[in-house]
mmCIF file of C-alpha atoms in Angstrom:
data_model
loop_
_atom_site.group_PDB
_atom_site.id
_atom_site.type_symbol
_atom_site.label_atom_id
_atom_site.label_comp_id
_atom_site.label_asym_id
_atom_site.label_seq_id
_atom_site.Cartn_x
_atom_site.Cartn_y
_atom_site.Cartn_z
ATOM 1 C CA UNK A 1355 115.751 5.873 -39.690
ATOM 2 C CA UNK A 1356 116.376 6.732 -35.793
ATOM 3 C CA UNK A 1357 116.624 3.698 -33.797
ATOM 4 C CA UNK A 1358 113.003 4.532 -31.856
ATOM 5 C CA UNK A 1359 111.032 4.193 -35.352
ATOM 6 C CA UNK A 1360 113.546 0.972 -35.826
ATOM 7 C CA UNK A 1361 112.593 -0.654 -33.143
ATOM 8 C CA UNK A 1362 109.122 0.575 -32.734
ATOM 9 C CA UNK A 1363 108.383 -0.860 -36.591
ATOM 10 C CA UNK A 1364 110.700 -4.304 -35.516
ATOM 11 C CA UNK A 1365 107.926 -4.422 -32.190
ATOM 12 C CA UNK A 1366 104.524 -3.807 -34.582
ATOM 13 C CA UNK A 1367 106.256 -6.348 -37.072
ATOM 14 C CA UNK A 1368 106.529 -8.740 -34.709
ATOM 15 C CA UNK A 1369 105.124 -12.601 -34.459
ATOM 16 C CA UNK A 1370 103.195 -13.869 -32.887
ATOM 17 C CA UNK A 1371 103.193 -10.883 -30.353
ATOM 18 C CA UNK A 1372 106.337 -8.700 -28.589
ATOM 19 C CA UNK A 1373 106.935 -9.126 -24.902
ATOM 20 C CA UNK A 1374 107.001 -6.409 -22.069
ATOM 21 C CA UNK A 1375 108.308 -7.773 -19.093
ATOM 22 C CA UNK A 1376 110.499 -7.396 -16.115
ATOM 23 C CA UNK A 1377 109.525 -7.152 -12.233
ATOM 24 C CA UNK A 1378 106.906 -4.155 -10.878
ATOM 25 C CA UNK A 1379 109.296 -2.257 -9.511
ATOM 26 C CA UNK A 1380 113.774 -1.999 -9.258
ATOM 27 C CA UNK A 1381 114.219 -3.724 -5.828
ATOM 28 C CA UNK A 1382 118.154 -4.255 -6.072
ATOM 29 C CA UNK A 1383 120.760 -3.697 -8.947
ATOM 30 C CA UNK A 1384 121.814 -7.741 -8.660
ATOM 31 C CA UNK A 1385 117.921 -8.088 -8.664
ATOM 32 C CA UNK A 1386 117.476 -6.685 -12.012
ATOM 33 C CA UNK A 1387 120.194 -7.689 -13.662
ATOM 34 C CA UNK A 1388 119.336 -11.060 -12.637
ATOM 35 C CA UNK A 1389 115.924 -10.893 -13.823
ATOM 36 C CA UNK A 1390 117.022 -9.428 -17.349
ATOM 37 C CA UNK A 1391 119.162 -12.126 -17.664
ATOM 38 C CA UNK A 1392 116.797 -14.831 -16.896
ATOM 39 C CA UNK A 1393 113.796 -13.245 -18.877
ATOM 40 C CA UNK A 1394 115.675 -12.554 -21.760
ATOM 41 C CA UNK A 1395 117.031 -16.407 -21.772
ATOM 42 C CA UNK A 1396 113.829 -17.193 -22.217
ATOM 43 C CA UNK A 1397 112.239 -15.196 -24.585
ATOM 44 C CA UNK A 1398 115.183 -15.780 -26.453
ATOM 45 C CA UNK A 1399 114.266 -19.612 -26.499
ATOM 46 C CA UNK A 1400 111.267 -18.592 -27.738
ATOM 47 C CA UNK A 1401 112.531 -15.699 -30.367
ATOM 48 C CA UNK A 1402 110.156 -13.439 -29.030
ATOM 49 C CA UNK A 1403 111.342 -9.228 -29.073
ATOM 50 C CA UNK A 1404 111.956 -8.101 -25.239
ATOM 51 C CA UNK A 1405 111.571 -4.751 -23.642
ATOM 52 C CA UNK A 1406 112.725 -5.538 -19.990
ATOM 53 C CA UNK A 1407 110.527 -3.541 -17.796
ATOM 54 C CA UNK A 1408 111.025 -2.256 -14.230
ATOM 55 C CA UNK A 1409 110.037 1.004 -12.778
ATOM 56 C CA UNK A 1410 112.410 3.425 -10.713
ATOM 57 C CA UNK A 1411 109.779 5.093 -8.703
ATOM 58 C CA UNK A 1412 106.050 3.591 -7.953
ATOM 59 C CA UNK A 1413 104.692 7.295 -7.559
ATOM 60 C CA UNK A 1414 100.858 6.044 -7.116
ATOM 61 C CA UNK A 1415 101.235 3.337 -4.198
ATOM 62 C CA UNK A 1416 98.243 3.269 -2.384
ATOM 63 C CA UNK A 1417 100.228 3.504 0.838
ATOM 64 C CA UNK A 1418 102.306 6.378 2.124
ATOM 65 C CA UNK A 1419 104.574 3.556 4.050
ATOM 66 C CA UNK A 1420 104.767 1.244 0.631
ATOM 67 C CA UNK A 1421 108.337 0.724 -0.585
ATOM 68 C CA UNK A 1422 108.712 2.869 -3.898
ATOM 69 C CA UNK A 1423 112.242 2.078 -5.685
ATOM 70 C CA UNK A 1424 115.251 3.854 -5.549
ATOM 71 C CA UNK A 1425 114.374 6.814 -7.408
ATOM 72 C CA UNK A 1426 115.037 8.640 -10.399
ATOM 73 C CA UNK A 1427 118.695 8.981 -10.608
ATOM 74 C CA UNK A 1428 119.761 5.928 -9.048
ATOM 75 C CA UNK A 1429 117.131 4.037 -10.936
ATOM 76 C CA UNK A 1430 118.037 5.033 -14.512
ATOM 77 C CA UNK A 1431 121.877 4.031 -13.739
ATOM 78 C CA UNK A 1432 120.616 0.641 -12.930
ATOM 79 C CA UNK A 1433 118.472 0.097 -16.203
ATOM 80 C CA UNK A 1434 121.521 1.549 -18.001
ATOM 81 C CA UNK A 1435 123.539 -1.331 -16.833
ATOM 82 C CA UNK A 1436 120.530 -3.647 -18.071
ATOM 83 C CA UNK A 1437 120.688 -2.700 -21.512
ATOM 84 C CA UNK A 1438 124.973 -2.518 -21.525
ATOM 85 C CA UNK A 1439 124.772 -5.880 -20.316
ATOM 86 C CA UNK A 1440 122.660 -7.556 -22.578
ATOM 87 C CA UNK A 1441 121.867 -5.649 -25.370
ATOM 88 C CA UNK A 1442 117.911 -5.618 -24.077
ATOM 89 C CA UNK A 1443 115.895 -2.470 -24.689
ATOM 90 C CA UNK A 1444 113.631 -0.664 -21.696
ATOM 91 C CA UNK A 1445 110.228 0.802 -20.884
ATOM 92 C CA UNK A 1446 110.004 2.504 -17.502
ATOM 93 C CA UNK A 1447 107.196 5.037 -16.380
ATOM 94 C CA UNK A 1448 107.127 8.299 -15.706
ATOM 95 C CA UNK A 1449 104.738 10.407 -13.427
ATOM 96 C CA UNK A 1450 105.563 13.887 -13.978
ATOM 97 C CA UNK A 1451 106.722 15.986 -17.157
ATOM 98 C CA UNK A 1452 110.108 17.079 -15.262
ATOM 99 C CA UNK A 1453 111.107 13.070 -15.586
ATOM 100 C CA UNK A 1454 110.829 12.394 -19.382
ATOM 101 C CA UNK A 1455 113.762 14.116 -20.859
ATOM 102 C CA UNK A 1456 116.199 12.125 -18.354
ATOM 103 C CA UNK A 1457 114.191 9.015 -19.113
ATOM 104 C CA UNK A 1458 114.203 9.342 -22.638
ATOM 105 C CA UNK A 1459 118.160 9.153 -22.257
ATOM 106 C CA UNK A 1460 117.799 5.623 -21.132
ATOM 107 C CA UNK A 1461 114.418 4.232 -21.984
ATOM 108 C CA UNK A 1462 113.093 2.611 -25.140
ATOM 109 C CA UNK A 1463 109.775 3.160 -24.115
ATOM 110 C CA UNK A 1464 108.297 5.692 -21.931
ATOM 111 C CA UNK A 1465 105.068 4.545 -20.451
ATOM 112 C CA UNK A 1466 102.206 6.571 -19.237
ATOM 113 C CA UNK A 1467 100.652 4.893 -15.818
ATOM 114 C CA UNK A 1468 96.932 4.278 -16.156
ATOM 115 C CA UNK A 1469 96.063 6.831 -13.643
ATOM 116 C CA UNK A 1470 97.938 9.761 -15.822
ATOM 117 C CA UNK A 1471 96.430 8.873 -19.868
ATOM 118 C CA UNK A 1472 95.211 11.687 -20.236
ATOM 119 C CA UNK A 1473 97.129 14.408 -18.612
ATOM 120 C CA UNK A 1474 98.151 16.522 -21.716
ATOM 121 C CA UNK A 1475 101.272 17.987 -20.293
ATOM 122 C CA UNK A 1476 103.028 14.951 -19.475
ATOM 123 C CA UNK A 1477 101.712 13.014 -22.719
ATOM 124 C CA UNK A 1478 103.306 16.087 -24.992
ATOM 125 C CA UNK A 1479 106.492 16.061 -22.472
ATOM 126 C CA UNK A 1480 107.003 12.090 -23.338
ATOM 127 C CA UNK A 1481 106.029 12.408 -26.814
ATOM 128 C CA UNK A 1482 108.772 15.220 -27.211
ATOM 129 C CA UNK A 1483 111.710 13.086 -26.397
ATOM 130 C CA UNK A 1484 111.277 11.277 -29.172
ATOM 131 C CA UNK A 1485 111.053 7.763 -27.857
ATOM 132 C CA UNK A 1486 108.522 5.123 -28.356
ATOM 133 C CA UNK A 1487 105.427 5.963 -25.705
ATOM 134 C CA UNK A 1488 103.277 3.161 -24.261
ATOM 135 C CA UNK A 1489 99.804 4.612 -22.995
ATOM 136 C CA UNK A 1490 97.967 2.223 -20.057
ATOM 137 C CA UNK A 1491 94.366 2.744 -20.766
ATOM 138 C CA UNK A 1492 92.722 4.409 -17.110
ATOM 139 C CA UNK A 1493 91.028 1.786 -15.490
ATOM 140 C CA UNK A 1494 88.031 4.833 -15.538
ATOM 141 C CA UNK A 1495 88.156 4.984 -19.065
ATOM 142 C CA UNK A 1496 86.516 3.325 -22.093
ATOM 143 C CA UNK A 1497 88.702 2.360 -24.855
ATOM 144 C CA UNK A 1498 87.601 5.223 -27.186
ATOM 145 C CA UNK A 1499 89.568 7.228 -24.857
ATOM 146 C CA UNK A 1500 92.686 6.034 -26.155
ATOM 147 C CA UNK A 1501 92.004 7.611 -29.720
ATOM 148 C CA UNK A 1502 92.698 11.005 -27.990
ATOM 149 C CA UNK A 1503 95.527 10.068 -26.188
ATOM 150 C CA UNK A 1504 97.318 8.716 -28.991
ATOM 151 C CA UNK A 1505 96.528 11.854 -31.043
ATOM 152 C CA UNK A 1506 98.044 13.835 -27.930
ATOM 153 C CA UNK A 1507 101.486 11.888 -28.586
ATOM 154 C CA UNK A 1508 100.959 12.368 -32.869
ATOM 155 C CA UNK A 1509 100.178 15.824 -32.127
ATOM 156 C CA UNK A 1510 103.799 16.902 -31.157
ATOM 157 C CA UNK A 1511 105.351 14.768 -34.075
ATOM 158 C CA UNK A 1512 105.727 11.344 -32.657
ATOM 159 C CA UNK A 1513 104.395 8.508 -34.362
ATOM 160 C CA UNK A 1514 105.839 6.008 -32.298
ATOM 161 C CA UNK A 1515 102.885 5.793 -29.761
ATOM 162 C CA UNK A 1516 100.980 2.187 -28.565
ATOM 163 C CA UNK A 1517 97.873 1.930 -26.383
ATOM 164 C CA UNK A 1518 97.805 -0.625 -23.278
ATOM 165 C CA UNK A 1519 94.973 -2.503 -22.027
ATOM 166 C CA UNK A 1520 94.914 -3.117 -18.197
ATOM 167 C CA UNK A 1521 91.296 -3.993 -16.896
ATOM 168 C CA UNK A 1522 88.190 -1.853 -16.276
ATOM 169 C CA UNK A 1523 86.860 -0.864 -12.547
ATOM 170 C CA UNK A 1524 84.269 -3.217 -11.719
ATOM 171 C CA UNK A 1525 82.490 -2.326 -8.146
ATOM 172 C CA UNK A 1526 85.009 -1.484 -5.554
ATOM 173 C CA UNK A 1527 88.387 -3.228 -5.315
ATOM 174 C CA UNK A 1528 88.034 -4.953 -8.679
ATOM 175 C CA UNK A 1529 89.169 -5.077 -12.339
ATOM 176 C CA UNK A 1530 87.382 -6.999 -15.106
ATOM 177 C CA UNK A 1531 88.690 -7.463 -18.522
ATOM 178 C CA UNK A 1532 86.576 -6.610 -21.044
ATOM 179 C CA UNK A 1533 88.231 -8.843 -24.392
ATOM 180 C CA UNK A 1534 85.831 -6.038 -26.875
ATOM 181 C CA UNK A 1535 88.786 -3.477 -25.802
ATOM 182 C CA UNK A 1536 91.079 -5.202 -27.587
ATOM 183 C CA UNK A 1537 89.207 -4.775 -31.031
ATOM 184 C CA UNK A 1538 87.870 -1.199 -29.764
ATOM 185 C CA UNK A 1539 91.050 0.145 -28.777
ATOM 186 C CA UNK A 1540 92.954 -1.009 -32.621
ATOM 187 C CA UNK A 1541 90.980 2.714 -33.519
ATOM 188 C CA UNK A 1542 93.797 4.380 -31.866
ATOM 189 C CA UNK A 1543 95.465 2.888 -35.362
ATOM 190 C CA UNK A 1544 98.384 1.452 -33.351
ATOM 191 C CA UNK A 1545 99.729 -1.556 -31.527
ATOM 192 C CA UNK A 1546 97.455 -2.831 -29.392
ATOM 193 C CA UNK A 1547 99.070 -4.375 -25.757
ATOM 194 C CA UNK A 1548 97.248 -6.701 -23.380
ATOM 195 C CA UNK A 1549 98.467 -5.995 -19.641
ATOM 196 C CA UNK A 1550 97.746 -9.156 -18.161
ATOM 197 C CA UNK A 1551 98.973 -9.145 -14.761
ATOM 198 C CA UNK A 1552 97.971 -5.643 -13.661
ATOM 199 C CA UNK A 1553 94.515 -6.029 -14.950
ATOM 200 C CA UNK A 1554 94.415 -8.726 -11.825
ATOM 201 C CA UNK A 1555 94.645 -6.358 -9.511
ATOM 202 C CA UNK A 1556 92.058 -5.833 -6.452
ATOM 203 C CA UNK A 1557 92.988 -2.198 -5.279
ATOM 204 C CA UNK A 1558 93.388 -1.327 -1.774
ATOM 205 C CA UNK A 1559 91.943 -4.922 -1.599
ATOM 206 C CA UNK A 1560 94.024 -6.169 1.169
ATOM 207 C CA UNK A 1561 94.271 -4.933 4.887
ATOM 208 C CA UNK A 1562 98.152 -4.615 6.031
ATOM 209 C CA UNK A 1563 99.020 -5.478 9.361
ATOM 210 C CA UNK A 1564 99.748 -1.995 11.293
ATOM 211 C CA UNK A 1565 97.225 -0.067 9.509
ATOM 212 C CA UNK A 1566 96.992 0.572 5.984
ATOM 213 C CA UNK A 1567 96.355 -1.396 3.122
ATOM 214 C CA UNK A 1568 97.858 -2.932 -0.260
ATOM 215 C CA UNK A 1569 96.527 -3.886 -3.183
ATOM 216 C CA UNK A 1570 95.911 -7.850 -4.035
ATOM 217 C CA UNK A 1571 95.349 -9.807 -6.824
ATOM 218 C CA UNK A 1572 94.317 -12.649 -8.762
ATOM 219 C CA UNK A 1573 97.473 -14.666 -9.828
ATOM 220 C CA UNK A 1574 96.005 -18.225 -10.410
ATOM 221 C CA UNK A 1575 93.969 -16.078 -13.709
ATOM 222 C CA UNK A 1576 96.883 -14.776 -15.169
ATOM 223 C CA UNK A 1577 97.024 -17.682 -17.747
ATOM 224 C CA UNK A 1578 93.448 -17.194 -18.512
ATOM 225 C CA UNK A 1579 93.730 -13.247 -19.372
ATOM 226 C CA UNK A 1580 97.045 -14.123 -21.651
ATOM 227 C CA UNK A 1581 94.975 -16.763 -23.294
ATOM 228 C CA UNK A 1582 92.198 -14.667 -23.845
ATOM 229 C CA UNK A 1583 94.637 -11.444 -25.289
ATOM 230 C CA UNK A 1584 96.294 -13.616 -27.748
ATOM 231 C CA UNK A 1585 93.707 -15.604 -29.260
ATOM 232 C CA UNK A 1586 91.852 -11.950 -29.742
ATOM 233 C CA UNK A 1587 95.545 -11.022 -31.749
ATOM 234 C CA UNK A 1588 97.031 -7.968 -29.732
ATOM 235 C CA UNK A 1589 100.149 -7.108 -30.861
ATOM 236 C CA UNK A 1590 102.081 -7.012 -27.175
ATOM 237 C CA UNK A 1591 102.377 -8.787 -24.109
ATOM 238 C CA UNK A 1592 102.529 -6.758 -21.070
ATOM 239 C CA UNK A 1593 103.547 -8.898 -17.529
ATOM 240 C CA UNK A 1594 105.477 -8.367 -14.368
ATOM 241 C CA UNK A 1595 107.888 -11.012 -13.373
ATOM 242 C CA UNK A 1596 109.631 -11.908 -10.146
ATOM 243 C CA UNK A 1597 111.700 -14.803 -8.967
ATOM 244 C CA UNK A 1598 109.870 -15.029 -5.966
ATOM 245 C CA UNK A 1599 106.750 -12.886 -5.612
ATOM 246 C CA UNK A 1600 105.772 -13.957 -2.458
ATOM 247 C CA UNK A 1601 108.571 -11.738 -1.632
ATOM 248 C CA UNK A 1602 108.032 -8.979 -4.006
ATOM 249 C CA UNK A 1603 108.077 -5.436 -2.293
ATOM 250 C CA UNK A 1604 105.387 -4.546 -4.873
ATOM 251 C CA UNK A 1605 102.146 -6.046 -6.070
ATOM 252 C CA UNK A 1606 103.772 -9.447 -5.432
ATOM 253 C CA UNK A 1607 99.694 -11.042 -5.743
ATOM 254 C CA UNK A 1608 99.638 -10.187 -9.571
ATOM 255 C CA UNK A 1609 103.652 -10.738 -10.571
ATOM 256 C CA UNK A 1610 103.706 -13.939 -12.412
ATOM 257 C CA UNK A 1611 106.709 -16.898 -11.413
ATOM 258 C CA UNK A 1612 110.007 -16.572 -12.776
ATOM 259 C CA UNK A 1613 110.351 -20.820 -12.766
ATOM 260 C CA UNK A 1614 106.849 -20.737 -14.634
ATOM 261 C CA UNK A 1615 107.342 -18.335 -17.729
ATOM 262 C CA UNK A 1616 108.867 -20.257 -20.251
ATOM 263 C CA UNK A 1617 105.830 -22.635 -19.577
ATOM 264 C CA UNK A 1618 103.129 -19.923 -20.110
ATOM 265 C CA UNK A 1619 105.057 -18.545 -22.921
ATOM 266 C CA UNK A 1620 104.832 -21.692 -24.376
ATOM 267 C CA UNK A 1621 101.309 -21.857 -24.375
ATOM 268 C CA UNK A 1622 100.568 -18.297 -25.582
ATOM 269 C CA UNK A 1623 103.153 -18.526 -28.546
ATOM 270 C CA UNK A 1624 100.937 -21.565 -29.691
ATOM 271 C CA UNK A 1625 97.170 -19.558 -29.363
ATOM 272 C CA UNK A 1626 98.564 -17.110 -31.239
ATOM 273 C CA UNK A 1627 99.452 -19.053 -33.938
ATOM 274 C CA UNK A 1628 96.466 -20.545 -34.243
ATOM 275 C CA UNK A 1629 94.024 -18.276 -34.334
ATOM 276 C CA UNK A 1630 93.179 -15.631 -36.474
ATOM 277 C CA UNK A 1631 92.192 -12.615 -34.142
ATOM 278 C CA UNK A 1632 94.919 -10.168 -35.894
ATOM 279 C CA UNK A 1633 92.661 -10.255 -38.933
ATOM 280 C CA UNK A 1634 89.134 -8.746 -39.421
ATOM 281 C CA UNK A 1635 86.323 -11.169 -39.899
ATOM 282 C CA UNK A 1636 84.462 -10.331 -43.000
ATOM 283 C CA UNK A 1637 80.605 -11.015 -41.981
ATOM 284 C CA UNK A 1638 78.601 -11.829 -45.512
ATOM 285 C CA UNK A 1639 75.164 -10.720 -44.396
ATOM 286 C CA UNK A 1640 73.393 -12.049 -47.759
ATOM 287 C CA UNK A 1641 70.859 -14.518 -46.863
ATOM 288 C CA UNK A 1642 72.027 -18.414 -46.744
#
């Protein structure tokens, strides 16, 4: 068995859930290896499976003058150094087809950015590398999108494919979670991963001073989406972390405290357990 269908059946096997995590974007080499080491401390508390996530390039910023990462080259050296270090495997995004065969030389998981599900070319190009491929749902789409897009990734003989939830655009600078994706989007017939920081956002919801604008967010509900995600059983945690987002080059308003993970783990790990959302009701509709 390669080690992408190992560890994608270890991640679907997983209880109560797998975690994605790591900050938005690679701000420093020290940064991230910080971070890793700190996030993986915890989740190891907790024995929860890690994929540390941070991005080399933040393509889609919704300013030209917004600070994008170090790139492709420089970026991948730096996640390299993550996974030598402590043994941690990575999902990173990609924006273009060109990207995923050097990606797939370092990544775990390749993950398609909401804004790109469906473009066919870079879906196939991903798929093609082999490596497990994490699909953000568009925040234009409904759920029954992500049956296609999944079959995109099948169709050029990867199997290793899982679907990401990450809020539905509501009026103008808005998201809204809608919990009936959760259930809706299990028909792509694999995992199933609640993004619950980025479905926070409020794009292009926040006026920068100089001109231009950034997107905000809803931090203080981050708790309440996670709650929500697990009690509903998805398979995967999604969340972007930071030491000190107030700080954080990128979508600081939706990264979620460093000093207060272990706590919200905590809480999550024990939904989970509790409830019963992994498993289909079974309605009797005789009469009483």
């Amino acid at each position: 068995m390669d080690s992408s269908t190992l560890l994608f059946n270890q991640l679907k096997a997983a209880e109560p859930f797998f975690l994605l995590a790591g900050p938005n974007v690679i701000e420093s080499e020290d940064h991230i290896l910080f971070m890793a080491k700190h996030i993986e401390s915890v989740t190891s508390k907790h024995g929860l499976p890690l994929v540390f996530k941070s991005s080399f390039d933040k393509a889609n910023r919704t300013s030209s003058k917004s600070f994008r990462g170090p790139g492709l080259n420089e970026g991948l050296k730096i996640l390299e150094r993550v996974k030598t270090a402590y043994g941690i495997p990575i999902v990173t995004d990609v924006h273009e087809a060109i990207q995923c065969e050097a990606v797939g030389r370092v990544a775990d998981i390749i993950q398609i950015p909401a804004f790109l599900c469906r473009q066919t070319d870079l879906l196939l190009a991903a798929a093609k590398t082999g490596r497990i491929i994490n699909i953000k749902k568009g925040q234009f789409c409904a759920p029954s999108v992500m049956v296609n897009s999944a079959e995109k990734i099948r169709s050029a003989g990867n199997e290793n494919v899982m679907v990401c939830e990450r809020g539905t655009m509501f009026g103008y600078n808005d998201l809204i979670v809608d919990p009936r994706n959760f259930e809706w989007m299990r028909e792509a017939d694999c995992p199933v991963v609640a993004d619950i920081t980025h479905s926070l956002q409020q794009p292009a919801g926040r006026k920068l001073d100089g001109g231009g604008v950034a997107s905000g967010g809803l931090r203080e509900l981050i708790p309440c989406i996670g709650r929500t995600a697990v009690a509903v059983g998805v398979d995967g945690i999604f969340m972007e972390v930071h030491d000190d987002p107030l700080k954080a080059p990128v979508d600081g308003p939706t990264q979620w405290p460093l000093r207060h993970l272990d706590q919200l783990l905590e809480e999550l790990i024990a939904i989970a357990k509790v409830s019963k959302g992994k498993q289909q009701f079974q309605i009797d509709l005789a009469p009483y």
